[in-house]
């Protein structure tokens, strides 16, 4: 696999995380660059780890697990995680609240990890596929993680602009975006 193909793979793996980051950034109260970078690093690290896990699975279980089996289920897992998180955001934004709820200044680590994993399940399937071609998995995973970290950081800052435009509806928009991304991942694999 040549360098240009690796770069294209890295950026294509980060597009769904970029979209989610816009929604996450829009739901925050005036996110600062440090928070955007924190989110970018969390997403980037997870997005770099999952293809390595997939590659290890592909190498160690080549005789036991068919790569097609993982590819048959990865989109369902991603859809379920993203839809559940999106529905939770919708529920939180639509439930009656006597006092005005202020947007958080940062997202919890556990929610970010879960969201990042939901957007990186496809990278695990890519990792399994990469086990069957001549590629340095550490370079590929590093490029995927770096591209994701950059795209998520930019997405959060772009979400800040959308957040100021949408006002209190940002959590609704973010929840709908997560559900839409999950549905998009699912529809692209069916």
PDB file of N, CA and C in Angstrom, residues 46-142:
ATOM      1  N   UNK A  46      -8.063   6.472  20.142  1.00  0.00           N
ATOM      2  CA  UNK A  46      -8.945   5.312  19.967  1.00  0.00           C
ATOM      3  C   UNK A  46      -8.987   4.891  18.501  1.00  0.00           C
ATOM      4  N   UNK A  47      -9.029   5.875  17.609  1.00  0.00           N
ATOM      5  CA  UNK A  47      -9.062   5.568  16.175  1.00  0.00           C
ATOM      6  C   UNK A  47      -7.746   4.934  15.723  1.00  0.00           C
ATOM      7  N   UNK A  48      -6.647   5.192  16.406  1.00  0.00           N
ATOM      8  CA  UNK A  48      -5.364   4.566  16.083  1.00  0.00           C
ATOM      9  C   UNK A  48      -5.259   3.160  16.669  1.00  0.00           C
ATOM     10  N   UNK A  49      -5.871   2.954  17.817  1.00  0.00           N
ATOM     11  CA  UNK A  49      -5.786   1.645  18.479  1.00  0.00           C
ATOM     12  C   UNK A  49      -6.651   0.599  17.775  1.00  0.00           C
ATOM     13  N   UNK A  50      -7.838   0.988  17.335  1.00  0.00           N
ATOM     14  CA  UNK A  50      -8.765  -0.014  16.786  1.00  0.00           C
ATOM     15  C   UNK A  50      -8.257  -0.716  15.526  1.00  0.00           C
ATOM     16  N   UNK A  51      -7.573  -0.059  14.579  1.00  0.00           N
ATOM     17  CA  UNK A  51      -7.058  -0.842  13.453  1.00  0.00           C
ATOM     18  C   UNK A  51      -5.947  -1.806  13.871  1.00  0.00           C
ATOM     19  N   UNK A  52      -5.182  -1.435  14.917  1.00  0.00           N
ATOM     20  CA  UNK A  52      -4.152  -2.347  15.415  1.00  0.00           C
ATOM     21  C   UNK A  52      -4.806  -3.581  16.016  1.00  0.00           C
ATOM     22  N   UNK A  53      -5.885  -3.368  16.776  1.00  0.00           N
ATOM     23  CA  UNK A  53      -6.627  -4.509  17.333  1.00  0.00           C
ATOM     24  C   UNK A  53      -7.163  -5.381  16.198  1.00  0.00           C
ATOM     25  N   UNK A  54      -7.741  -4.735  15.194  1.00  0.00           N
ATOM     26  CA  UNK A  54      -8.239  -5.486  14.042  1.00  0.00           C
ATOM     27  C   UNK A  54      -7.140  -6.243  13.330  1.00  0.00           C
ATOM     28  N   UNK A  55      -5.985  -5.605  13.172  1.00  0.00           N
ATOM     29  CA  UNK A  55      -4.843  -6.248  12.521  1.00  0.00           C
ATOM     30  C   UNK A  55      -4.392  -7.466  13.324  1.00  0.00           C
ATOM     31  N   UNK A  56      -4.333  -7.318  14.659  1.00  0.00           N
ATOM     32  CA  UNK A  56      -3.954  -8.450  15.512  1.00  0.00           C
ATOM     33  C   UNK A  56      -4.965  -9.590  15.409  1.00  0.00           C
ATOM     34  N   UNK A  57      -6.243  -9.233  15.374  1.00  0.00           N
ATOM     35  CA  UNK A  57      -7.288 -10.250  15.200  1.00  0.00           C
ATOM     36  C   UNK A  57      -7.120 -10.937  13.859  1.00  0.00           C
ATOM     37  N   UNK A  58      -6.885 -10.137  12.824  1.00  0.00           N
ATOM     38  CA  UNK A  58      -6.706 -10.696  11.486  1.00  0.00           C
ATOM     39  C   UNK A  58      -5.531 -11.645  11.410  1.00  0.00           C
ATOM     40  N   UNK A  59      -4.420 -11.287  12.045  1.00  0.00           N
ATOM     41  CA  UNK A  59      -3.243 -12.152  12.030  1.00  0.00           C
ATOM     42  C   UNK A  59      -3.413 -13.389  12.888  1.00  0.00           C
ATOM     43  N   UNK A  60      -3.919 -13.224  14.088  1.00  0.00           N
ATOM     44  CA  UNK A  60      -3.998 -14.360  15.005  1.00  0.00           C
ATOM     45  C   UNK A  60      -5.168 -15.284  14.722  1.00  0.00           C
ATOM     46  N   UNK A  61      -6.203 -14.764  14.140  1.00  0.00           N
ATOM     47  CA  UNK A  61      -7.401 -15.593  13.937  1.00  0.00           C
ATOM     48  C   UNK A  61      -7.696 -15.819  12.465  1.00  0.00           C
ATOM     49  N   UNK A  62      -6.696 -15.666  11.626  1.00  0.00           N
ATOM     50  CA  UNK A  62      -6.919 -15.821  10.183  1.00  0.00           C
ATOM     51  C   UNK A  62      -7.527 -17.179   9.847  1.00  0.00           C
ATOM     52  N   UNK A  63      -7.150 -18.179  10.581  1.00  0.00           N
ATOM     53  CA  UNK A  63      -7.697 -19.505  10.291  1.00  0.00           C
ATOM     54  C   UNK A  63      -9.036 -19.759  10.988  1.00  0.00           C
ATOM     55  N   UNK A  64      -9.370 -18.901  11.990  1.00  0.00           N
ATOM     56  CA  UNK A  64     -10.600 -19.122  12.742  1.00  0.00           C
ATOM     57  C   UNK A  64     -11.710 -18.131  12.397  1.00  0.00           C
ATOM     58  N   UNK A  65     -11.348 -16.870  12.211  1.00  0.00           N
ATOM     59  CA  UNK A  65     -12.345 -15.818  12.001  1.00  0.00           C
ATOM     60  C   UNK A  65     -12.195 -15.262  10.596  1.00  0.00           C
ATOM     61  N   UNK A  66     -13.267 -15.240   9.905  1.00  0.00           N
ATOM     62  CA  UNK A  66     -13.286 -14.672   8.574  1.00  0.00           C
ATOM     63  C   UNK A  66     -13.456 -13.161   8.695  1.00  0.00           C
ATOM     64  N   UNK A  67     -12.662 -12.406   7.956  1.00  0.00           N
ATOM     65  CA  UNK A  67     -12.768 -10.943   7.991  1.00  0.00           C
ATOM     66  C   UNK A  67     -14.171 -10.494   7.605  1.00  0.00           C
ATOM     67  N   UNK A  68     -14.826 -11.255   6.764  1.00  0.00           N
ATOM     68  CA  UNK A  68     -16.191 -10.914   6.347  1.00  0.00           C
ATOM     69  C   UNK A  68     -17.156 -10.974   7.530  1.00  0.00           C
ATOM     70  N   UNK A  69     -16.883 -11.831   8.508  1.00  0.00           N
ATOM     71  CA  UNK A  69     -17.745 -11.915   9.687  1.00  0.00           C
ATOM     72  C   UNK A  69     -17.721 -10.609  10.468  1.00  0.00           C
ATOM     73  N   UNK A  70     -16.510 -10.068  10.699  1.00  0.00           N
ATOM     74  CA  UNK A  70     -16.391  -8.804  11.432  1.00  0.00           C
ATOM     75  C   UNK A  70     -17.021  -7.684  10.612  1.00  0.00           C
ATOM     76  N   UNK A  71     -16.749  -7.663   9.317  1.00  0.00           N
ATOM     77  CA  UNK A  71     -17.318  -6.622   8.463  1.00  0.00           C
ATOM     78  C   UNK A  71     -18.842  -6.715   8.399  1.00  0.00           C
ATOM     79  N   UNK A  72     -19.394  -7.893   8.653  1.00  0.00           N
ATOM     80  CA  UNK A  72     -20.851  -8.051   8.636  1.00  0.00           C
ATOM     81  C   UNK A  72     -21.503  -7.435   9.868  1.00  0.00           C
ATOM     82  N   UNK A  73     -20.742  -7.239  10.936  1.00  0.00           N
ATOM     83  CA  UNK A  73     -21.322  -6.736  12.183  1.00  0.00           C
ATOM     84  C   UNK A  73     -20.824  -5.367  12.611  1.00  0.00           C
ATOM     85  N   UNK A  74     -19.704  -4.882  12.066  1.00  0.00           N
ATOM     86  CA  UNK A  74     -19.139  -3.623  12.562  1.00  0.00           C
ATOM     87  C   UNK A  74     -20.092  -2.445  12.427  1.00  0.00           C
ATOM     88  N   UNK A  75     -20.807  -2.365  11.323  1.00  0.00           N
ATOM     89  CA  UNK A  75     -21.729  -1.238  11.113  1.00  0.00           C
ATOM     90  C   UNK A  75     -22.927  -1.298  12.051  1.00  0.00           C
ATOM     91  N   UNK A  76     -23.356  -2.492  12.425  1.00  0.00           N
ATOM     92  CA  UNK A  76     -24.466  -2.615  13.375  1.00  0.00           C
ATOM     93  C   UNK A  76     -24.041  -2.134  14.756  1.00  0.00           C
ATOM     94  N   UNK A  77     -22.810  -2.457  15.148  1.00  0.00           N
ATOM     95  CA  UNK A  77     -22.286  -2.015  16.444  1.00  0.00           C
ATOM     96  C   UNK A  77     -22.171  -0.491  16.464  1.00  0.00           C
ATOM     97  N   UNK A  78     -21.578   0.072  15.407  1.00  0.00           N
ATOM     98  CA  UNK A  78     -21.426   1.526  15.331  1.00  0.00           C
ATOM     99  C   UNK A  78     -22.785   2.213  15.360  1.00  0.00           C
ATOM    100  N   UNK A  79     -23.740   1.699  14.599  1.00  0.00           N
ATOM    101  CA  UNK A  79     -25.083   2.283  14.567  1.00  0.00           C
ATOM    102  C   UNK A  79     -25.727   2.253  15.947  1.00  0.00           C
ATOM    103  N   UNK A  80     -25.652   1.119  16.626  1.00  0.00           N
ATOM    104  CA  UNK A  80     -26.278   0.977  17.943  1.00  0.00           C
ATOM    105  C   UNK A  80     -25.693   1.964  18.951  1.00  0.00           C
ATOM    106  N   UNK A  81     -24.364   2.062  18.984  1.00  0.00           N
ATOM    107  CA  UNK A  81     -23.719   2.973  19.935  1.00  0.00           C
ATOM    108  C   UNK A  81     -24.079   4.423  19.628  1.00  0.00           C
ATOM    109  N   UNK A  82     -23.949   4.819  18.363  1.00  0.00           N
ATOM    110  CA  UNK A  82     -24.219   6.214  18.001  1.00  0.00           C
ATOM    111  C   UNK A  82     -25.691   6.567  18.155  1.00  0.00           C
ATOM    112  N   UNK A  83     -26.588   5.657  17.792  1.00  0.00           N
ATOM    113  CA  UNK A  83     -28.019   5.928  17.945  1.00  0.00           C
ATOM    114  C   UNK A  83     -28.394   6.046  19.420  1.00  0.00           C
ATOM    115  N   UNK A  84     -27.845   5.182  20.264  1.00  0.00           N
ATOM    116  CA  UNK A  84     -28.140   5.258  21.699  1.00  0.00           C
ATOM    117  C   UNK A  84     -27.646   6.574  22.292  1.00  0.00           C
ATOM    118  N   UNK A  85     -26.439   6.983  21.929  1.00  0.00           N
ATOM    119  CA  UNK A  85     -25.924   8.262  22.417  1.00  0.00           C
ATOM    120  C   UNK A  85     -26.754   9.424  21.897  1.00  0.00           C
ATOM    121  N   UNK A  86     -27.153   9.366  20.630  1.00  0.00           N
ATOM    122  CA  UNK A  86     -27.984  10.417  20.047  1.00  0.00           C
ATOM    123  C   UNK A  86     -29.342  10.502  20.710  1.00  0.00           C
ATOM    124  N   UNK A  87     -29.960   9.352  20.966  1.00  0.00           N
ATOM    125  CA  UNK A  87     -31.257   9.336  21.644  1.00  0.00           C
ATOM    126  C   UNK A  87     -31.134   9.881  23.068  1.00  0.00           C
ATOM    127  N   UNK A  88     -30.024   9.555  23.729  1.00  0.00           N
ATOM    128  CA  UNK A  88     -29.793  10.092  25.076  1.00  0.00           C
ATOM    129  C   UNK A  88     -29.683  11.618  25.036  1.00  0.00           C
ATOM    130  N   UNK A  89     -28.960  12.144  24.042  1.00  0.00           N
ATOM    131  CA  UNK A  89     -28.845  13.601  23.914  1.00  0.00           C
ATOM    132  C   UNK A  89     -30.208  14.224  23.643  1.00  0.00           C
ATOM    133  N   UNK A  90     -31.016  13.590  22.792  1.00  0.00           N
ATOM    134  CA  UNK A  90     -32.358  14.109  22.515  1.00  0.00           C
ATOM    135  C   UNK A  90     -33.222  14.096  23.764  1.00  0.00           C
ATOM    136  N   UNK A  91     -33.159  13.006  24.498  1.00  0.00           N
ATOM    137  CA  UNK A  91     -33.922  12.888  25.737  1.00  0.00           C
ATOM    138  C   UNK A  91     -33.538  13.996  26.712  1.00  0.00           C
ATOM    139  N   UNK A  92     -32.237  14.198  26.892  1.00  0.00           N
ATOM    140  CA  UNK A  92     -31.761  15.227  27.812  1.00  0.00           C
ATOM    141  C   UNK A  92     -32.188  16.627  27.372  1.00  0.00           C
ATOM    142  N   UNK A  93     -32.219  16.862  26.071  1.00  0.00           N
ATOM    143  CA  UNK A  93     -32.552  18.202  25.586  1.00  0.00           C
ATOM    144  C   UNK A  93     -34.053  18.468  25.587  1.00  0.00           C
ATOM    145  N   UNK A  94     -34.855  17.424  25.513  1.00  0.00           N
ATOM    146  CA  UNK A  94     -36.299  17.604  25.410  1.00  0.00           C
ATOM    147  C   UNK A  94     -37.054  17.409  26.720  1.00  0.00           C
ATOM    148  N   UNK A  95     -36.402  16.817  27.718  1.00  0.00           N
ATOM    149  CA  UNK A  95     -37.120  16.593  28.972  1.00  0.00           C
ATOM    150  C   UNK A  95     -37.379  17.929  29.659  1.00  0.00           C
ATOM    151  N   UNK A  96     -38.557  18.050  30.275  1.00  0.00           N
ATOM    152  CA  UNK A  96     -38.882  19.314  30.928  1.00  0.00           C
ATOM    153  C   UNK A  96     -37.904  19.591  32.070  1.00  0.00           C
ATOM    154  N   UNK A  97     -37.518  20.825  32.152  1.00  0.00           N
ATOM    155  CA  UNK A  97     -36.579  21.221  33.187  1.00  0.00           C
ATOM    156  C   UNK A  97     -37.039  22.569  33.736  1.00  0.00           C
ATOM    157  N   UNK A  98     -37.278  22.624  35.021  1.00  0.00           N
ATOM    158  CA  UNK A  98     -37.790  23.838  35.636  1.00  0.00           C
ATOM    159  C   UNK A  98     -36.754  24.957  35.541  1.00  0.00           C
ATOM    160  N   UNK A  99     -35.541  24.637  35.857  1.00  0.00           N
ATOM    161  CA  UNK A  99     -34.498  25.653  35.761  1.00  0.00           C
ATOM    162  C   UNK A  99     -33.782  25.527  34.420  1.00  0.00           C
ATOM    163  N   UNK A 100     -33.341  26.624  33.902  1.00  0.00           N
ATOM    164  CA  UNK A 100     -32.660  26.623  32.614  1.00  0.00           C
ATOM    165  C   UNK A 100     -31.341  25.872  32.749  1.00  0.00           C
ATOM    166  N   UNK A 101     -31.181  24.866  31.901  1.00  0.00           N
ATOM    167  CA  UNK A 101     -29.979  24.050  31.928  1.00  0.00           C
ATOM    168  C   UNK A 101     -28.887  24.724  31.097  1.00  0.00           C
ATOM    169  N   UNK A 102     -27.721  24.877  31.690  1.00  0.00           N
ATOM    170  CA  UNK A 102     -26.615  25.498  30.984  1.00  0.00           C
ATOM    171  C   UNK A 102     -25.796  24.417  30.288  1.00  0.00           C
ATOM    172  N   UNK A 103     -25.331  24.744  29.102  1.00  0.00           N
ATOM    173  CA  UNK A 103     -24.511  23.802  28.338  1.00  0.00           C
ATOM    174  C   UNK A 103     -23.223  23.518  29.110  1.00  0.00           C
ATOM    175  N   UNK A 104     -22.735  22.273  29.038  1.00  0.00           N
ATOM    176  CA  UNK A 104     -21.488  21.955  29.739  1.00  0.00           C
ATOM    177  C   UNK A 104     -20.293  22.615  29.046  1.00  0.00           C
ATOM    178  N   UNK A 105     -19.220  22.806  29.792  1.00  0.00           N
ATOM    179  CA  UNK A 105     -18.017  23.373  29.190  1.00  0.00           C
ATOM    180  C   UNK A 105     -17.102  22.277  28.658  1.00  0.00           C
ATOM    181  N   UNK A 106     -17.375  21.028  29.063  1.00  0.00           N
ATOM    182  CA  UNK A 106     -16.629  19.890  28.528  1.00  0.00           C
ATOM    183  C   UNK A 106     -17.485  18.631  28.652  1.00  0.00           C
ATOM    184  N   UNK A 107     -17.206  17.659  27.790  1.00  0.00           N
ATOM    185  CA  UNK A 107     -17.916  16.380  27.821  1.00  0.00           C
ATOM    186  C   UNK A 107     -17.161  15.412  28.725  1.00  0.00           C
ATOM    187  N   UNK A 108     -17.897  14.478  29.309  1.00  0.00           N
ATOM    188  CA  UNK A 108     -17.254  13.512  30.191  1.00  0.00           C
ATOM    189  C   UNK A 108     -16.354  12.578  29.377  1.00  0.00           C
ATOM    190  N   UNK A 109     -15.301  12.139  30.013  1.00  0.00           N
ATOM    191  CA  UNK A 109     -14.349  11.245  29.374  1.00  0.00           C
ATOM    192  C   UNK A 109     -15.029   9.968  28.898  1.00  0.00           C
ATOM    193  N   UNK A 110     -15.891   9.395  29.752  1.00  0.00           N
ATOM    194  CA  UNK A 110     -16.525   8.119  29.393  1.00  0.00           C
ATOM    195  C   UNK A 110     -17.434   8.257  28.170  1.00  0.00           C
ATOM    196  N   UNK A 111     -18.177   9.360  28.078  1.00  0.00           N
ATOM    197  CA  UNK A 111     -19.031   9.562  26.905  1.00  0.00           C
ATOM    198  C   UNK A 111     -18.192   9.777  25.651  1.00  0.00           C
ATOM    199  N   UNK A 112     -17.092  10.484  25.792  1.00  0.00           N
ATOM    200  CA  UNK A 112     -16.221  10.689  24.635  1.00  0.00           C
ATOM    201  C   UNK A 112     -15.608   9.386  24.156  1.00  0.00           C
ATOM    202  N   UNK A 113     -15.169   8.553  25.087  1.00  0.00           N
ATOM    203  CA  UNK A 113     -14.584   7.263  24.719  1.00  0.00           C
ATOM    204  C   UNK A 113     -15.626   6.397  24.017  1.00  0.00           C
ATOM    205  N   UNK A 114     -16.829   6.352  24.549  1.00  0.00           N
ATOM    206  CA  UNK A 114     -17.887   5.553  23.935  1.00  0.00           C
ATOM    207  C   UNK A 114     -18.224   6.073  22.540  1.00  0.00           C
ATOM    208  N   UNK A 115     -18.316   7.378  22.392  1.00  0.00           N
ATOM    209  CA  UNK A 115     -18.603   7.963  21.087  1.00  0.00           C
ATOM    210  C   UNK A 115     -17.455   7.689  20.123  1.00  0.00           C
ATOM    211  N   UNK A 116     -16.222   7.854  20.595  1.00  0.00           N
ATOM    212  CA  UNK A 116     -15.055   7.595  19.745  1.00  0.00           C
ATOM    213  C   UNK A 116     -15.022   6.141  19.309  1.00  0.00           C
ATOM    214  N   UNK A 117     -15.344   5.236  20.220  1.00  0.00           N
ATOM    215  CA  UNK A 117     -15.367   3.825  19.847  1.00  0.00           C
ATOM    216  C   UNK A 117     -16.454   3.573  18.795  1.00  0.00           C
ATOM    217  N   UNK A 118     -17.599   4.212  18.953  1.00  0.00           N
ATOM    218  CA  UNK A 118     -18.675   4.040  17.976  1.00  0.00           C
ATOM    219  C   UNK A 118     -18.274   4.480  16.583  1.00  0.00           C
ATOM    220  N   UNK A 119     -17.463   5.538  16.507  1.00  0.00           N
ATOM    221  CA  UNK A 119     -17.038   6.001  15.183  1.00  0.00           C
ATOM    222  C   UNK A 119     -15.814   5.251  14.667  1.00  0.00           C
ATOM    223  N   UNK A 120     -15.173   4.433  15.512  1.00  0.00           N
ATOM    224  CA  UNK A 120     -13.948   3.757  15.081  1.00  0.00           C
ATOM    225  C   UNK A 120     -14.102   2.257  14.880  1.00  0.00           C
ATOM    226  N   UNK A 121     -15.301   1.735  15.029  1.00  0.00           N
ATOM    227  CA  UNK A 121     -15.499   0.300  14.828  1.00  0.00           C
ATOM    228  C   UNK A 121     -15.125  -0.096  13.403  1.00  0.00           C
ATOM    229  N   UNK A 122     -15.428   0.773  12.442  1.00  0.00           N
ATOM    230  CA  UNK A 122     -15.071   0.467  11.060  1.00  0.00           C
ATOM    231  C   UNK A 122     -13.554   0.404  10.877  1.00  0.00           C
ATOM    232  N   UNK A 123     -12.806   1.147  11.690  1.00  0.00           N
ATOM    233  CA  UNK A 123     -11.347   1.100  11.609  1.00  0.00           C
ATOM    234  C   UNK A 123     -10.821  -0.266  12.044  1.00  0.00           C
ATOM    235  N   UNK A 124     -11.547  -0.930  12.950  1.00  0.00           N
ATOM    236  CA  UNK A 124     -11.147  -2.273  13.347  1.00  0.00           C
ATOM    237  C   UNK A 124     -11.285  -3.237  12.169  1.00  0.00           C
ATOM    238  N   UNK A 125     -12.371  -3.098  11.431  1.00  0.00           N
ATOM    239  CA  UNK A 125     -12.557  -3.938  10.249  1.00  0.00           C
ATOM    240  C   UNK A 125     -11.486  -3.651   9.201  1.00  0.00           C
ATOM    241  N   UNK A 126     -11.123  -2.379   9.066  1.00  0.00           N
ATOM    242  CA  UNK A 126     -10.040  -2.017   8.149  1.00  0.00           C
ATOM    243  C   UNK A 126      -8.741  -2.677   8.611  1.00  0.00           C
ATOM    244  N   UNK A 127      -8.502  -2.678   9.912  1.00  0.00           N
ATOM    245  CA  UNK A 127      -7.311  -3.321  10.459  1.00  0.00           C
ATOM    246  C   UNK A 127      -7.258  -4.799  10.132  1.00  0.00           C
ATOM    247  N   UNK A 128      -8.402  -5.460  10.213  1.00  0.00           N
ATOM    248  CA  UNK A 128      -8.446  -6.878   9.844  1.00  0.00           C
ATOM    249  C   UNK A 128      -8.072  -7.032   8.377  1.00  0.00           C
ATOM    250  N   UNK A 129      -8.616  -6.166   7.531  1.00  0.00           N
ATOM    251  CA  UNK A 129      -8.301  -6.221   6.105  1.00  0.00           C
ATOM    252  C   UNK A 129      -6.815  -5.959   5.857  1.00  0.00           C
ATOM    253  N   UNK A 130      -6.239  -5.018   6.612  1.00  0.00           N
ATOM    254  CA  UNK A 130      -4.821  -4.686   6.428  1.00  0.00           C
ATOM    255  C   UNK A 130      -3.900  -5.832   6.828  1.00  0.00           C
ATOM    256  N   UNK A 131      -4.401  -6.763   7.638  1.00  0.00           N
ATOM    257  CA  UNK A 131      -3.596  -7.922   8.018  1.00  0.00           C
ATOM    258  C   UNK A 131      -3.299  -8.813   6.824  1.00  0.00           C
ATOM    259  N   UNK A 132      -4.057  -8.665   5.755  1.00  0.00           N
ATOM    260  CA  UNK A 132      -3.901  -9.524   4.595  1.00  0.00           C
ATOM    261  C   UNK A 132      -3.179  -8.845   3.433  1.00  0.00           C
ATOM    262  N   UNK A 133      -2.696  -7.617   3.649  1.00  0.00           N
ATOM    263  CA  UNK A 133      -1.920  -6.908   2.630  1.00  0.00           C
ATOM    264  C   UNK A 133      -0.597  -6.470   3.235  1.00  0.00           C
ATOM    265  N   UNK A 134       0.331  -6.105   2.370  1.00  0.00           N
ATOM    266  CA  UNK A 134       1.650  -5.697   2.833  1.00  0.00           C
ATOM    267  C   UNK A 134       1.610  -4.230   3.241  1.00  0.00           C
ATOM    268  N   UNK A 135       1.432  -3.982   4.542  1.00  0.00           N
ATOM    269  CA  UNK A 135       1.388  -2.620   5.065  1.00  0.00           C
ATOM    270  C   UNK A 135       1.964  -2.619   6.482  1.00  0.00           C
ATOM    271  N   UNK A 136       2.641  -1.550   6.820  1.00  0.00           N
ATOM    272  CA  UNK A 136       3.128  -1.383   8.184  1.00  0.00           C
ATOM    273  C   UNK A 136       1.946  -0.863   9.004  1.00  0.00           C
ATOM    274  N   UNK A 137       1.389  -1.691   9.858  1.00  0.00           N
ATOM    275  CA  UNK A 137       0.175  -1.337  10.594  1.00  0.00           C
ATOM    276  C   UNK A 137       0.419  -0.165  11.543  1.00  0.00           C
ATOM    277  N   UNK A 138       1.616  -0.035  12.074  1.00  0.00           N
ATOM    278  CA  UNK A 138       1.888   1.075  12.996  1.00  0.00           C
ATOM    279  C   UNK A 138       1.853   2.418  12.269  1.00  0.00           C
ATOM    280  N   UNK A 139       2.387   2.452  11.059  1.00  0.00           N
ATOM    281  CA  UNK A 139       2.330   3.689  10.273  1.00  0.00           C
ATOM    282  C   UNK A 139       0.885   3.978   9.876  1.00  0.00           C
ATOM    283  N   UNK A 140       0.174   2.956   9.408  1.00  0.00           N
ATOM    284  CA  UNK A 140      -1.220   3.147   9.003  1.00  0.00           C
ATOM    285  C   UNK A 140      -2.071   3.621  10.179  1.00  0.00           C
ATOM    286  N   UNK A 141      -1.932   2.964  11.318  1.00  0.00           N
ATOM    287  CA  UNK A 141      -2.714   3.340  12.503  1.00  0.00           C
ATOM    288  C   UNK A 141      -2.326   4.730  12.991  1.00  0.00           C
ATOM    289  N   UNK A 142      -1.042   5.051  12.941  1.00  0.00           N
ATOM    290  CA  UNK A 142      -0.597   6.381  13.348  1.00  0.00           C
ATOM    291  C   UNK A 142      -1.182   7.470  12.465  1.00  0.00           C
TER     292      UNK A 142
END
